[in-house]
């Protein structure tokens, strides 16, 4: 926001035929401003206020034309809660359902911490539900224009006690928001990844406030505060990574589970042999697959994923929505070479089960989208059958997603160039090195032993 002391005033102008005929006019650094009034006396009073402010040496805002003190008073009336509602309103239409849900989750965590008083605070769970399910959900507001009484009371309280948006320039107030996003509702530490996601939302909201000139500078105040996310285990745990022999046993145990298991064997195979995310496998269509007849490598061209934000967050009321590849542009794709083992799995799957009308390879018995609860149940039974008791009690392949970790770890341990591994996995190199640090370390140790053996073979001293 830019202020100037170059202010000049015009005489009040009467414009007959207008609803408010008396116009106050002034100029701030060459930018003309005006306000209209019903009566001349009101116009004279307003002109007197502006002249008085200029006489006191107050600078005027070039965009709004208001004296600094008046602008500050106006901005202070906008609360954090009101601004977050404006943020949701502005971003909703151009935001996918999953992101809408994440915005609501983050703001429902932060908003209760940014209040002027604790007096009369509603129950924490009621307040969160009112914010998450109604105040920050435009779809729910359409279905339910007036929130249920319990929610209305909670929202009336937060509207009354929310801090001014301008107070977010104060580092101490900002830290209240950061402390809140680092904790769960029960007070326990939130996962680091969750806290970072919520911080990104906070940054977006404050960025919009800076653009609206709610702060004394155009800089996002979050940039001036040092914050460390709660520690979390981002690195893949080697104990969770199944070896190829264990994966084979697990896939066999999946296939042996009636028709549903046979239908999901190739689904789980995609997670392992192609390093796919479950959302990418659910989205996979036959047109994206090149599957040669002979024992040759094939290729999958991934073009997106299917996620489940829930019916309350999508425009069409469907529980699922399609999205672009993670961290990729809308039309981007990711080709992945697949070994003959997966080619055979996919060809057998198509031969036995066919494909959905829209070309999807994997679907429920009724043709619907594969659900996490469904394939999770099959996977749990497969672990019980395929693994020894001590293995089943360990983190080994505990989640279907661990198949992706196992596949990527196998590529790395097979000395595939990390840059190519990152490309196939849809990661950046930085993420690959961070998430698979322990796996890479094991690969380096194996490489060192091979070098030692080669040096000894040539009669040179090994390390």
mmCIF file of N, CA and C in Angstrom, residues 263 280-289 291 300 306 346 349-350 353-363 367-369:
data_model
loop_
_atom_site.group_PDB
_atom_site.id
_atom_site.type_symbol
_atom_site.label_atom_id
_atom_site.label_comp_id
_atom_site.label_asym_id
_atom_site.label_seq_id
_atom_site.Cartn_x
_atom_site.Cartn_y
_atom_site.Cartn_z
ATOM 1 N N UNK A 263 -9.396 -60.104 -8.942
ATOM 2 C CA UNK A 263 -9.539 -58.826 -9.629
ATOM 3 C C UNK A 263 -8.500 -57.806 -9.161
ATOM 4 N N UNK A 280 -3.430 -43.458 -8.878
ATOM 5 C CA UNK A 280 -3.049 -43.604 -10.286
ATOM 6 C C UNK A 280 -3.507 -44.948 -10.838
ATOM 7 N N UNK A 281 -3.442 -45.990 -10.004
ATOM 8 C CA UNK A 281 -3.891 -47.305 -10.448
ATOM 9 C C UNK A 281 -5.411 -47.327 -10.634
ATOM 10 N N UNK A 282 -6.143 -46.687 -9.745
ATOM 11 C CA UNK A 282 -7.604 -46.620 -9.869
ATOM 12 C C UNK A 282 -7.991 -45.912 -11.164
ATOM 13 N N UNK A 283 -7.189 -44.929 -11.567
ATOM 14 C CA UNK A 283 -7.474 -44.118 -12.748
ATOM 15 C C UNK A 283 -7.034 -44.790 -14.054
ATOM 16 N N UNK A 284 -6.238 -45.840 -13.962
ATOM 17 C CA UNK A 284 -5.610 -46.457 -15.142
ATOM 18 C C UNK A 284 -6.653 -47.022 -16.112
ATOM 19 N N UNK A 285 -6.473 -46.693 -17.403
ATOM 20 C CA UNK A 285 -7.370 -47.178 -18.451
ATOM 21 C C UNK A 285 -6.577 -47.999 -19.476
ATOM 22 N N UNK A 286 -7.286 -48.853 -20.174
ATOM 23 C CA UNK A 286 -6.624 -49.760 -21.098
ATOM 24 C C UNK A 286 -5.902 -49.003 -22.203
ATOM 25 N N UNK A 287 -6.413 -47.815 -22.581
ATOM 26 C CA UNK A 287 -5.769 -47.026 -23.632
ATOM 27 C C UNK A 287 -4.400 -46.511 -23.217
ATOM 28 N N UNK A 288 -4.106 -46.524 -21.922
ATOM 29 C CA UNK A 288 -2.820 -46.044 -21.433
ATOM 30 C C UNK A 288 -1.776 -47.154 -21.391
ATOM 31 N N UNK A 289 -2.176 -48.378 -21.769
ATOM 32 C CA UNK A 289 -1.303 -49.546 -21.612
ATOM 33 C C UNK A 289 -0.803 -50.061 -22.963
ATOM 34 N N UNK A 291 0.927 -53.413 -24.040
ATOM 35 C CA UNK A 291 1.192 -54.724 -23.456
ATOM 36 C C UNK A 291 1.527 -55.706 -24.572
ATOM 37 N N UNK A 300 3.278 -48.087 -19.459
ATOM 38 C CA UNK A 300 2.050 -47.434 -19.012
ATOM 39 C C UNK A 300 2.269 -45.933 -19.091
ATOM 40 N N UNK A 306 -7.335 -40.756 -9.439
ATOM 41 C CA UNK A 306 -8.712 -40.623 -8.950
ATOM 42 C C UNK A 306 -8.676 -40.644 -7.430
ATOM 43 N N UNK A 346 -1.341 -57.902 -16.275
ATOM 44 C CA UNK A 346 -2.362 -57.023 -16.848
ATOM 45 C C UNK A 346 -3.094 -57.692 -18.003
ATOM 46 N N UNK A 349 -5.438 -60.110 -16.501
ATOM 47 C CA UNK A 349 -6.549 -59.391 -15.860
ATOM 48 C C UNK A 349 -7.584 -58.961 -16.897
ATOM 49 N N UNK A 350 -7.123 -58.392 -17.995
ATOM 50 C CA UNK A 350 -8.043 -57.930 -19.046
ATOM 51 C C UNK A 350 -8.779 -59.110 -19.673
ATOM 52 N N UNK A 353 -11.284 -60.362 -16.722
ATOM 53 C CA UNK A 353 -12.265 -59.427 -16.149
ATOM 54 C C UNK A 353 -12.754 -58.361 -17.133
ATOM 55 N N UNK A 354 -12.068 -58.211 -18.269
ATOM 56 C CA UNK A 354 -12.443 -57.143 -19.188
ATOM 57 C C UNK A 354 -12.145 -55.776 -18.584
ATOM 58 N N UNK A 355 -12.779 -54.759 -19.125
ATOM 59 C CA UNK A 355 -12.582 -53.402 -18.611
ATOM 60 C C UNK A 355 -13.948 -52.737 -18.441
ATOM 61 N N UNK A 356 -13.976 -51.654 -17.681
ATOM 62 C CA UNK A 356 -15.213 -50.898 -17.480
ATOM 63 C C UNK A 356 -15.608 -50.200 -18.781
ATOM 64 N N UNK A 357 -16.857 -49.748 -18.907
ATOM 65 C CA UNK A 357 -17.287 -49.049 -20.129
ATOM 66 C C UNK A 357 -16.411 -47.861 -20.498
ATOM 67 N N UNK A 358 -15.831 -47.200 -19.492
ATOM 68 C CA UNK A 358 -14.967 -46.056 -19.798
ATOM 69 C C UNK A 358 -13.509 -46.468 -19.970
ATOM 70 N N UNK A 359 -13.215 -47.768 -19.951
ATOM 71 C CA UNK A 359 -11.864 -48.264 -20.194
ATOM 72 C C UNK A 359 -11.063 -48.522 -18.942
ATOM 73 N N UNK A 360 -11.603 -48.259 -17.748
ATOM 74 C CA UNK A 360 -10.851 -48.492 -16.517
ATOM 75 C C UNK A 360 -10.571 -49.987 -16.337
ATOM 76 N N UNK A 361 -9.343 -50.287 -15.890
ATOM 77 C CA UNK A 361 -8.979 -51.685 -15.677
ATOM 78 C C UNK A 361 -9.543 -52.240 -14.382
ATOM 79 N N UNK A 362 -9.623 -51.404 -13.345
ATOM 80 C CA UNK A 362 -9.997 -51.910 -12.031
ATOM 81 C C UNK A 362 -11.315 -51.284 -11.578
ATOM 82 N N UNK A 363 -12.221 -52.132 -11.093
ATOM 83 C CA UNK A 363 -13.538 -51.663 -10.681
ATOM 84 C C UNK A 363 -14.142 -52.652 -9.698
ATOM 85 N N UNK A 367 -19.132 -52.363 -11.025
ATOM 86 C CA UNK A 367 -18.584 -51.447 -12.015
ATOM 87 C C UNK A 367 -18.138 -50.114 -11.452
ATOM 88 N N UNK A 368 -18.238 -49.947 -10.130
ATOM 89 C CA UNK A 368 -17.848 -48.680 -9.514
ATOM 90 C C UNK A 368 -16.347 -48.570 -9.319
ATOM 91 N N UNK A 369 -15.929 -47.452 -8.725
ATOM 92 C CA UNK A 369 -14.512 -47.223 -8.473
ATOM 93 C C UNK A 369 -14.030 -48.069 -7.307
#
